[in-house]
Coordinates of C-alpha atoms and ligand atoms in Angstrom, one line a residue:
X1 CA 112.7 110.7 83.2
X2 CA 115.2 108.0 83.3
X3 CA 114.6 105.1 80.9
X4 CA 115.5 101.4 81.3
X5 CA 118.1 101.8 78.5
X6 CA 119.8 104.6 80.4
X7 CA 120.1 102.3 83.4
X8 CA 122.3 100.0 81.3
X9 CA 120.1 97.1 80.4
X10 CA 120.7 95.2 77.2
X11 CA 118.3 95.3 74.2
X12 CA 116.8 91.8 74.8
X13 CA 115.7 92.8 78.3
X14 CA 114.4 96.1 77.0
X15 CA 112.2 94.3 74.5
X16 CA 110.8 92.1 77.2
X17 CA 109.9 95.1 79.2
X18 CA 108.2 96.6 76.2
X19 CA 106.1 93.4 76.0
X20 CA 105.2 93.7 79.6
X21 CA 104.2 97.3 79.2
X22 CA 106.8 98.7 81.7
X23 CA 107.3 102.2 80.4
X24 CA 109.6 103.6 83.0
X25 CA 111.6 102.2 85.9
X26 CA 110.0 102.5 89.4
X27 CA 112.1 104.5 91.9
X28 CA 113.5 101.3 93.6
X29 CA 114.4 100.0 90.1
X30 CA 116.0 103.3 89.1
X31 CA 118.4 103.0 92.1
X32 CA 119.0 99.3 92.3
X33 CA 119.5 98.4 88.7
X34 CA 122.7 100.5 88.1
X35 CA 124.0 99.6 91.6
X36 CA 123.7 95.8 91.0
X37 CA 125.2 96.2 87.5
X38 CA 128.2 98.1 88.7
X39 CA 129.0 97.3 92.2
X40 CA 130.1 94.2 94.1
X41 CA 129.0 95.6 97.4
X42 CA 126.1 93.9 99.3
X43 CA 122.8 95.7 99.3
X44 CA 119.9 96.3 101.6
X45 CA 116.9 97.6 99.6
X46 CA 113.8 98.8 101.3
X47 CA 110.6 99.7 99.6
X48 CA 107.0 99.1 100.2
X49 CA 105.0 96.2 98.8
X50 CA 104.1 96.7 95.1
X51 CA 107.0 98.9 94.2
X52 CA 108.6 96.5 91.7
X53 CA 111.3 94.9 93.7
X54 CA 111.4 91.7 91.7
X55 CA 112.5 93.6 88.6
X56 CA 114.9 95.7 90.7
X57 CA 117.1 92.6 91.3
X58 CA 115.9 90.3 88.5
X59 CA 116.8 92.6 85.6
X60 CA 120.4 93.4 86.6
X61 CA 121.1 89.8 87.4
X62 CA 119.8 88.6 84.1
X63 CA 121.8 91.3 82.3
X64 CA 125.0 89.7 83.7
X65 CA 124.3 86.1 82.9
X66 CA 125.7 85.1 79.5
X67 CA 123.7 83.0 77.2
X68 CA 124.7 79.3 77.0
X69 CA 126.2 79.6 80.5
X70 CA 125.9 76.3 82.3
X71 CA 126.5 77.2 85.9
X72 CA 124.1 78.1 88.6
X73 CA 124.7 81.8 89.1
X74 CA 121.9 83.2 91.3
X75 CA 119.7 81.9 94.1
X76 CA 116.6 83.8 95.1
X77 CA 115.1 82.9 98.5
X78 CA 111.6 84.0 99.4
X79 CA 109.1 83.0 102.1
X80 CA 106.2 81.2 100.3
X81 CA 105.5 78.9 97.4
X82 CA 103.1 81.4 95.9
X83 CA 105.8 84.0 95.9
X84 CA 108.3 81.4 94.4
X85 CA 106.0 80.7 91.5
X86 CA 105.3 84.4 91.0
X87 CA 109.0 85.4 91.0
X88 CA 109.9 82.6 88.7
X89 CA 107.3 83.6 86.3
X90 CA 108.3 87.3 86.5
X91 CA 112.0 86.3 85.8
X92 CA 111.0 84.1 82.9
X93 CA 109.0 87.0 81.5
X94 CA 112.0 89.3 81.7
X95 CA 114.2 86.6 80.2
X96 CA 111.9 85.9 77.3
X97 CA 114.2 87.3 74.6
X98 CA 117.4 86.1 76.2
X99 CA 118.8 82.9 74.7
X100 CA 118.8 79.7 76.8
X101 CA 118.6 81.1 80.3
X102 CA 117.0 78.6 82.6
X103 CA 115.1 79.4 85.8
X104 CA 113.9 76.7 88.3
X105 CA 111.7 77.1 91.3
X106 CA 111.8 74.8 94.3
X107 CA 109.4 74.8 97.1
X108 CA 107.7 72.6 99.7
X109 CA 104.4 70.9 99.3
X110 CA 105.3 69.8 95.7
X111 CA 107.1 66.8 94.4
X112 CA 110.8 66.9 95.3
X113 CA 111.6 64.4 92.6
X114 CA 110.4 66.6 89.8
X115 CA 112.4 69.5 91.2
X116 CA 115.5 67.3 91.5
X117 CA 115.1 66.3 87.9
X118 CA 114.9 69.9 86.8
X119 CA 118.0 70.9 88.8
X120 CA 120.0 68.0 87.4
X121 CA 119.3 69.3 83.9
X122 CA 121.3 72.4 84.9
X123 CA 119.9 75.8 85.6
X124 CA 121.1 79.4 85.9
X125 CA 118.8 80.7 88.5
X126 CA 117.0 79.0 91.4
X127 CA 114.1 80.5 93.1
X128 CA 113.2 78.7 96.3
X129 CA 111.8 78.7 99.8
X130 CA 114.5 78.3 102.5
X131 CA 113.2 74.9 103.8
X132 CA 113.2 73.2 100.4
X133 CA 116.4 74.8 99.3
X134 CA 118.1 73.6 102.5
X135 CA 116.7 70.1 101.9
X136 CA 118.1 70.0 98.4
X137 CA 121.5 71.1 99.5
X138 CA 121.5 68.3 102.1
X139 CA 120.6 65.8 99.4
X140 CA 123.6 67.2 97.4
X141 CA 121.4 68.0 94.4
X142 CA 121.8 71.7 94.8
X143 CA 125.4 73.0 94.9
X144 CA 126.0 76.6 95.5
X145 CA 129.7 77.0 94.9
X146 CA 129.3 78.9 91.6
X147 CA 126.8 81.3 93.0
X148 CA 127.4 85.0 92.4
X149 CA 124.2 86.5 93.7
X150 CA 122.1 85.6 96.7
X151 CA 118.8 87.4 96.9
X152 CA 116.8 87.5 100.1
X153 CA 113.4 88.6 98.9
X154 CA 110.9 89.6 101.7
X155 CA 113.7 88.9 104.2
X156 CA 111.7 90.2 107.1
X157 CA 108.9 87.7 106.3
X158 CA 111.3 84.8 106.0
X159 CA 112.6 85.5 109.4
X160 CA 109.2 86.0 110.9
X161 CA 108.2 82.6 109.5
X162 CA 111.0 80.9 111.4
X163 CA 113.4 80.3 108.4
X164 CA 116.4 81.7 110.3
X165 CA 118.2 78.3 110.7
X166 CA 117.6 77.4 107.1
X167 CA 118.9 80.7 105.9
X168 CA 122.0 80.4 108.1
X169 CA 122.9 77.1 106.7
X170 CA 122.2 78.1 103.1
X171 CA 124.2 81.2 103.3
X172 CA 127.1 79.2 104.8
X173 CA 127.2 77.1 101.6
X174 CA 127.6 80.0 99.3
X175 CA 131.1 81.4 98.3
X176 CA 132.5 84.3 100.3
X177 CA 132.7 86.3 97.0
X178 CA 129.0 86.3 96.5
X179 CA 127.0 89.5 96.5
X180 CA 124.1 89.4 98.9
X181 CA 121.0 91.4 98.0
X182 CA 118.4 91.8 100.7
X183 CA 115.0 93.1 99.7
X184 CA 112.3 93.9 102.3
X185 CA 109.3 96.2 102.9
X186 CA 110.3 96.7 106.5
X187 CA 113.5 96.6 108.4
X188 CA 113.3 94.8 111.7
X189 CA 115.8 93.8 114.3
X190 CA 116.1 90.3 112.8
X191 CA 116.8 91.8 109.3
X192 CA 119.6 93.8 110.9
X193 CA 121.0 90.7 112.5
X194 CA 121.1 88.9 109.1
X195 CA 122.8 91.9 107.6
X196 CA 125.3 92.0 110.4
X197 CA 126.1 88.3 110.2
X198 CA 126.2 87.7 106.5
X199 CA 126.7 91.0 104.7
X200 CA 129.7 93.2 104.7
X201 CA 130.4 96.5 103.1
X202 CA 126.7 97.1 102.7
X203 CA 124.9 99.8 100.8
X204 CA 121.4 100.7 101.8
X205 CA 118.9 101.9 99.3
X206 CA 115.6 103.0 100.7
X207 CA 112.6 104.4 98.9
X208 CA 110.0 106.3 100.7
X209 CA 109.6 106.2 104.4
X210 CA 110.0 102.7 105.8
X211 CA 107.0 101.3 107.4
X212 CA 104.7 103.9 105.9
X213 CA 101.5 102.7 104.2
X214 CA 101.1 103.4 100.6
X215 CA 99.9 106.9 99.6
X216 CA 97.0 105.4 97.8
X217 CA 95.5 103.6 100.7
X218 CA 92.8 105.2 102.9
X219 CA 92.5 103.7 106.4
X220 CA 89.2 103.2 108.3
X221 CA 88.1 101.5 111.4
X222 CA 84.8 100.4 113.0
X223 CA 84.3 99.7 116.7
X224 CA 82.0 96.9 117.6
X225 CA 81.8 94.5 120.6
X226 CA 83.4 91.2 119.9
X227 CA 80.1 89.2 119.7
X228 CA 78.9 91.5 116.9
X229 CA 82.0 91.2 114.8
X230 CA 80.5 88.9 112.2
X231 CA 77.2 90.8 111.9
X232 CA 79.1 94.0 111.5
X233 CA 81.2 92.4 108.8
X234 CA 78.1 91.5 106.8
X235 CA 76.7 95.0 107.2
X236 CA 80.0 96.5 106.0
X237 CA 80.1 94.2 103.0
X238 CA 76.5 94.8 102.1
X239 CA 77.3 98.5 102.2
X240 CA 80.2 98.0 99.7
X241 CA 78.6 96.7 96.5
X242 CA 81.4 95.8 94.1
X243 CA 84.0 95.1 96.9
X244 CA 86.9 93.1 95.7
X245 CA 89.3 92.3 98.5
X246 CA 91.0 90.2 101.1
X247 CA 89.5 89.6 104.5
X248 CA 92.3 88.8 107.0
X249 CA 91.7 86.4 109.9
X250 CA 94.1 85.4 112.6
X251 CA 94.0 81.6 112.4
X252 CA 93.2 78.8 110.0
X253 CA 90.2 77.9 112.0
X254 CA 88.8 81.4 112.1
X255 CA 89.5 81.8 108.4
X256 CA 87.5 78.6 107.6
X257 CA 84.8 79.5 110.0
X258 CA 84.2 83.0 108.8
X259 CA 84.3 81.9 105.1
X260 CA 81.8 79.1 105.8
X261 CA 79.5 81.5 107.6
X262 CA 79.7 84.0 104.7
X263 CA 79.1 81.2 102.2
X264 CA 76.1 80.1 104.1
X265 CA 74.8 83.6 104.0
X266 CA 75.3 83.5 100.2
X267 CA 78.3 85.7 99.8
X268 CA 80.8 84.7 97.1
X269 CA 83.8 84.0 99.1
X270 CA 86.7 81.6 99.2
X271 CA 89.0 80.6 102.1
X272 CA 92.7 80.3 101.8
X273 CA 94.9 79.0 104.6
X274 CA 97.6 76.4 105.3
X275 CA 95.2 73.4 105.3
X276 CA 94.1 74.1 101.8
X277 CA 95.8 71.7 99.3
X278 CA 97.9 73.0 96.5
X279 CA 95.4 71.9 93.9
X280 CA 92.5 73.7 95.7
X281 CA 94.7 76.7 96.2
X282 CA 95.2 77.0 92.4
X283 CA 91.5 76.7 91.8
X284 CA 90.7 79.3 94.5
X285 CA 93.2 81.8 93.2
X286 CA 91.9 81.3 89.7
X287 CA 88.3 82.1 90.8
X288 CA 89.5 85.1 92.8
X289 CA 91.7 86.5 90.1
X290 CA 88.8 86.3 87.6
X291 CA 86.5 87.9 90.2
X292 CA 84.3 84.9 90.4
X293 CA 84.7 85.4 94.1
X294 CA 84.8 88.9 95.4
X295 CA 86.2 88.2 98.8
X296 CA 89.1 86.0 99.7
X297 CA 89.2 85.1 103.4
X298 CA 92.8 84.4 104.3
X299 CA 95.5 84.1 107.0
X300 CA 98.5 86.4 106.7
X301 CA 100.7 83.5 105.7
X302 CA 98.4 82.3 102.9
X303 CA 97.9 85.8 101.6
X304 CA 101.6 86.4 101.2
X305 CA 102.7 86.6 97.7
X306 CA 99.2 86.9 96.3
X307 CA 99.7 89.3 93.4
X308 CA 96.4 90.8 92.6
X309 CA 96.9 94.4 91.9
X310 CA 93.4 95.8 91.7
X311 CA 92.0 95.0 95.1
X312 CA 89.5 97.7 96.3
X313 CA 89.6 96.7 99.9
X314 CA 91.6 95.0 102.6
X315 CA 89.5 94.1 105.6
X316 CA 91.1 93.2 109.0
X317 CA 88.5 91.0 110.7
X318 CA 91.0 91.2 113.6
X319 CA 94.0 93.4 113.9
X320 CA 97.2 91.6 113.2
X321 CA 99.5 90.8 116.2
X322 CA 102.2 93.2 115.2
X323 CA 102.3 96.6 113.5
X324 CA 104.3 95.4 110.5
X325 CA 101.5 92.9 109.8
X326 CA 99.2 95.9 109.4
X327 CA 101.5 97.6 106.9
X328 CA 101.8 94.4 105.0
X329 CA 98.1 93.7 104.9
X330 CA 97.2 97.3 103.8
X331 CA 99.9 97.2 101.2
X332 CA 97.8 94.6 99.4
X333 CA 95.5 97.3 98.2
X334 CA 96.2 100.7 96.7
X335 CA 98.6 99.0 94.2
X336 CA 99.3 99.9 90.6
X337 CA 98.2 103.5 91.0
X338 CA 94.7 102.5 92.1
X339 CA 93.2 103.7 95.3
X340 CA 92.3 101.2 98.1
X341 CA 90.8 101.2 101.5
X342 CA 92.1 99.3 104.5
X343 CA 89.3 98.6 106.9
X344 CA 89.7 97.3 110.5
X345 CA 86.9 95.9 112.7
X346 CA 88.0 96.4 116.3
X347 CA 86.7 96.0 119.8
X348 CA 86.6 99.0 122.1
X349 CA 89.7 97.7 123.9
X350 CA 91.8 97.9 120.7
X351 CA 91.3 101.6 120.3
X352 CA 94.9 102.1 121.6
X353 CA 96.3 100.0 118.8
X354 CA 94.6 102.4 116.3
X355 CA 96.6 105.3 117.7
X356 CA 99.8 103.3 117.5
X357 CA 99.0 102.2 113.9
X358 CA 98.3 105.8 112.9
X359 CA 101.9 106.5 113.9
X360 CA 103.2 103.6 111.9
X361 CA 101.3 104.4 108.7
X362 CA 101.7 108.1 109.2
X363 CA 98.1 108.9 108.4
X364 CA 94.8 109.3 110.0
X365 CA 92.8 106.1 110.4
X366 CA 89.3 107.4 110.1
X367 CA 86.5 106.3 112.5
X368 CA 83.4 105.0 110.7
X369 CA 80.1 103.9 112.0
X370 CA 78.8 100.5 111.1
X371 CA 76.0 101.2 108.6
X372 CA 72.4 100.6 109.8
X373 CA 70.1 98.2 108.1
X374 CA 68.4 101.2 106.5
X375 CA 71.8 102.4 105.1
X376 CA 72.4 99.0 103.6
X377 CA 68.9 98.9 101.9
X378 CA 69.4 102.4 100.5
X379 CA 72.9 101.6 99.2
X380 CA 71.9 98.3 97.6
X381 CA 68.8 99.8 96.0
X382 CA 70.6 102.8 94.7
X383 CA 73.4 100.7 93.3
X384 CA 70.9 98.4 91.6
X385 CA 69.0 101.4 90.1
X386 CA 72.3 102.9 88.9
X387 CA 73.0 99.6 87.1
X388 CA 69.6 99.6 85.5
X389 CA 69.9 103.1 84.4
X390 CA 73.3 102.6 83.0
X391 CA 72.6 99.3 81.2
X392 CA 73.8 99.5 77.7
X393 CA 71.2 98.6 75.2
X394 CA 72.7 96.6 72.4
X395 CA 71.0 95.8 69.1
X396 CA 69.5 92.3 69.3
X397 CA 67.7 90.2 66.7
X398 CA 65.1 88.3 68.7
X399 CA 63.2 91.5 69.5
X400 CA 59.8 89.7 69.7
X401 CA 60.5 89.0 73.4
X402 CA 60.3 92.8 74.1
X403 CA 56.8 93.0 72.7
X404 CA 55.7 89.9 74.5
X405 CA 57.0 91.2 77.8
X406 CA 55.6 94.7 77.2
X407 CA 52.2 93.2 76.4
X408 CA 52.1 91.3 79.6
X409 CA 53.4 94.1 81.9
X410 CA 51.1 96.6 80.3
X411 CA 48.2 94.8 82.0
X412 CA 49.5 95.8 85.4
X413 CA 49.2 99.4 86.4
X414 CA 52.5 101.3 86.9
X415 CA 52.4 101.7 90.7
X416 CA 51.6 98.0 91.2
X417 CA 54.3 97.1 88.8
X418 CA 56.9 99.0 90.8
X419 CA 55.7 97.4 94.0
X420 CA 56.0 93.9 92.5
X421 CA 59.4 94.7 91.1
X422 CA 60.7 96.0 94.4
X423 CA 59.4 93.1 96.5
X424 CA 60.7 90.6 94.0
X425 CA 64.1 92.1 93.9
X426 CA 64.5 93.5 97.4
X427 CA 61.9 91.9 99.5
X428 CA 64.4 89.8 101.3
X429 CA 66.8 92.7 101.8
X430 CA 64.0 95.0 103.1
X431 CA 62.7 92.2 105.3
X432 CA 66.1 91.2 106.8
X433 CA 66.9 94.8 107.6
X434 CA 63.7 96.0 109.2
X435 CA 64.2 96.8 112.9
X436 CA 67.8 96.0 112.5
X437 CA 70.1 96.5 115.5
X438 CA 72.7 99.2 115.9
X439 CA 75.9 97.3 115.8
X440 CA 78.3 100.1 116.9
X441 CA 79.9 99.6 120.3
X442 CA 78.6 101.8 123.0
X443 CA 80.3 105.1 122.3
X444 CA 80.7 105.6 126.1
X445 CA 83.3 102.8 126.1
X446 CA 85.7 104.5 123.8
X447 CA 86.4 107.9 122.3
X448 CA 86.9 107.7 118.6
X449 CA 86.4 111.5 118.0
X450 CA 89.6 112.3 119.7
X451 CA 91.4 110.2 117.2
X452 CA 89.6 110.9 114.0
X453 CA 90.0 114.5 114.1
X454 CA 86.6 116.1 114.3
X455 CA 87.4 117.7 117.6
X456 CA 90.8 118.5 116.3
X457 CA 92.3 121.7 115.0
X458 CA 95.3 122.2 112.7
X459 CA 98.6 123.8 113.4
X460 CA 101.1 124.8 110.8
X461 CA 104.9 124.5 111.2
X462 CA 107.5 126.2 109.0
X463 CA 109.2 123.0 107.9
X464 CA 108.3 120.7 105.0
X465 CA 109.5 118.0 102.7
X466 CA 112.1 120.4 101.2
X467 CA 113.8 120.6 104.6
X468 CA 113.8 116.8 105.0
X469 CA 111.0 117.2 107.5
X470 CA 109.1 114.0 108.1
X471 CA 106.2 112.5 110.1
X472 CA 108.7 111.1 112.5
X473 CA 110.1 114.6 113.2
X474 CA 106.6 115.8 114.2
X475 CA 106.2 113.0 116.7
X476 CA 109.8 113.6 117.8
X477 CA 109.3 117.3 118.4
X478 CA 106.1 116.7 120.4
X479 CA 107.3 113.8 122.4
X480 CA 110.7 115.2 123.3
X481 CA 109.1 118.3 124.7
X482 CA 108.2 117.7 128.3
X483 CA 105.2 120.0 128.2
X484 CA 103.7 118.3 125.1
X485 CA 104.7 114.7 125.5
X486 CA 101.8 112.3 124.8
X487 CA 99.6 114.8 123.0
X488 CA 97.6 113.0 120.4
X489 CA 98.4 113.9 116.8
X490 CA 95.8 113.5 114.2
X491 CA 96.1 114.0 110.4
X492 CA 99.5 115.1 109.2
X493 CA 100.1 116.8 105.9
X494 CA 103.6 117.3 104.7
X495 CA 103.9 120.0 102.1
X496 CA 107.1 121.2 100.3
X497 CA 107.7 124.3 102.3
X498 CA 105.7 123.7 105.5
X499 CA 103.6 121.1 107.2
X500 CA 100.4 120.9 109.1
X501 CA 99.1 118.5 111.7
X502 CA 96.1 118.3 113.9
X503 CA 95.9 118.1 117.6
X504 CA 92.9 118.3 120.0
X505 CA 91.5 121.8 120.0
X506 CA 92.4 122.6 123.6
X507 CA 96.0 121.6 123.0
X508 CA 96.6 124.1 120.2
X509 CA 97.7 126.9 122.4
X510 CA 100.2 124.7 124.2
X511 CA 101.7 123.4 121.0
X512 CA 102.2 126.9 119.6
X513 CA 103.6 128.1 122.9
X514 CA 106.1 125.3 123.5
X515 CA 107.2 124.5 120.0
X516 CA 107.7 128.1 118.8
X517 CA 111.3 129.1 119.3
X518 CA 112.5 125.5 119.6
X519 CA 114.9 124.3 116.9
X520 CA 114.8 121.8 114.1
X521 CA 118.2 121.1 112.6
X522 CA 119.5 124.3 114.0
X523 CA 116.7 126.4 112.5
X524 CA 114.0 128.2 114.6
X525 CA 110.6 126.7 114.6
X526 CA 107.5 128.8 114.0
X527 CA 104.2 127.3 114.7
X528 CA 100.9 129.0 113.9
X529 CA 97.3 128.1 114.0
X530 CA 95.8 126.4 111.0
X531 CA 93.0 128.3 109.1
X532 CA 90.2 129.4 111.4
X533 CA 86.9 127.6 111.8
X534 CA 87.7 124.6 109.7
X535 CA 88.9 121.5 111.5
X536 CA 91.7 120.0 109.6
X537 CA 90.2 116.8 108.6
X538 CA 87.1 118.5 107.2
X539 CA 89.2 120.8 105.1
X540 CA 91.2 118.1 103.6
X541 CA 88.1 116.1 102.8
X542 CA 86.5 118.9 100.8
X543 CA 89.8 119.5 98.9
X544 CA 89.5 115.9 97.6
X545 CA 92.6 114.5 99.2
X546 CA 90.7 112.1 101.4
X547 CA 89.3 109.0 99.9
X548 CA 86.1 108.9 101.8
X549 CA 84.2 110.3 98.9
X550 CA 85.2 107.8 96.2
X551 CA 83.9 108.6 92.8
X552 CA 82.0 105.9 91.0
X553 CA 84.7 105.4 88.5
X554 CA 87.1 104.3 91.2
X555 CA 85.0 101.2 91.8
X556 CA 86.1 98.1 90.1
X557 CA 84.0 97.4 87.0
X558 CA 82.8 94.0 87.9
X559 CA 82.5 93.1 91.4
X560 CA 81.3 91.3 94.4
X561 CA 78.3 89.5 93.0
X562 CA 77.6 88.0 96.5
X563 CA 75.2 90.7 97.2
X564 CA 73.3 90.3 94.0
X565 CA 73.1 86.6 94.5
X566 CA 72.0 87.1 98.1
X567 CA 69.2 89.4 97.3
X568 CA 68.3 88.3 93.9
X569 CA 66.3 85.2 94.6
X570 CA 62.6 85.0 94.2
X571 CA 60.9 84.6 97.5
Ligands
ADP1 P1 107.2 94.2 95.2 O1 108.1 93.0 95.2 O2 107.9 95.4 95.5 O3 106.0 94.0 96.1 P2 106.6 93.4 92.5 O4 107.9 93.2 92.0 O5 105.8 92.2 92.8 O6 106.6 94.4 93.8 O7 105.8 94.3 91.4 C1 104.5 94.7 91.6 C2 103.7 94.9 90.3 O8 104.2 96.0 89.6 C3 103.9 93.7 89.4 O9 102.6 93.4 88.8 C4 104.9 94.1 88.4 O10 104.7 93.5 87.2 C5 104.6 95.6 88.3 N1 105.8 96.4 87.9 C6 107.0 96.3 88.4 N2 107.8 97.2 87.8 C7 107.1 98.0 86.9 C8 107.4 99.1 86.1 N3 108.6 99.6 86.0 N4 106.3 99.6 85.3 C9 105.1 99.0 85.4 N5 104.8 98.0 86.2 C10 105.7 97.5 87.0
MG2 MG1 108.2 91.2 96.0

């Protein structure tokens, strides 16, 4: 195990990392820190969301700024104000034991005068959004001639958000001798073009497979007709007591509308989108971070840079317009070694997108049925009874209440008491869910089984991670073979020595026939049938590698009290 000391960081930074509880560097940090400390070459660093990119550039830059230095040495550009605030705070945390290093953040939607004043005092590092930084350069408050490092954090997002022109003019103002450090979760064409224009002699460090969803995230989808989307959402939420997550909507209007409707139905939710004022935003984020609200309804833009690491779920009320958006959204959960679930509610027409997304995230997206009203009752009641059973009994002094209560309740016979109790607590739930409609889209209009693997069978191939074999290679082998092209691939499991993937049962023979004897990196391919009688996805589930059977301890401890509130009223 490499330590932060071994990467060459000074003792002040090491003590800050101790304070923060960072025990060992993450993989992207392990590679980037020594590189930035020792090389003047430009860098493209690619790693998924939540892998610790801020420290990967922040630490080596801080390590090279002398205390009492007056000049502006580094500028960090990022897409949103939330991210700006977060990065600034992170850098300040790292710099805690360094003497007199100053970090200033500048972003839109906040008083420019205050930011100008802060800059005039002199600062070593500026963290800013491209629009505001450009503005400050034009006003000649921000001068970049002494800059040594330019960091483009979430470069792909900045370009997606239309900051290209601002970036162009900012980069033009920095000295040619600068080192440009580009950090991104995905590499798109526009990132390439920035690299081509503004970077030279570039090193690329990439951790994990680009565009691949985090290992800790399980993916699920529900198919409902568009008009039932909201009802289905409520059922899904009701079936997830303790959910703590973000619900993604496409537009500001939709975000507000869905949040309002949920609130009216007594769910504890908050809406976050571009029309929400900064003051409100702070309040909302505070409620959400402290789990006062279990569900944050948000647009993609508003959710960027929200750093909440223990989300149990990400829910796509609609699929995002592009595949990268899906990766970004699902990357919000499954962070900090915790498991997460990414749920999509789609219409039958969007089934094709699921297939495409499976390819992008490199794992199966599991088809799920919208729970019935009965399922919801069952789940809520069981959850409540679990809570009752597990209630910790603490010593209390005013015990006389117990006797009073017991005296009164003793007058009711036990069966009646249970009935009263159930109706009081769950009457509304039971009433609302009796004769409830099946919200699943008519299965005739789509074929989820094909995708989710139950009618699939596994094949084994004699290449694995050790040989550098990847998910892409599997798709490559299948699609470049004229007899196999277009075959649907289900769950893929890459093991060290070999790999397995599932295809429809009636395609197994073809896959064996046409791939065996073909070559991978010059070596002969051998394909065999996976173990008999067990469809691949079933097998992996029982071995515990699928997340569908989450243990109770995986659930967040406090949770989405919306359900309790909703069903807890006396009626
Ligand atoms: P990214 O920019 O890659 O999405 P961040 O830099 O925001 O990721 O880091 C994600 C989280 O991981 C943050 O809460 C951060 O404090 C934490 N973190 C970063 N590096 C480490 C480390 N080496 N050990 C423990 N936690 C870390
Ligand atoms: Mg980041």
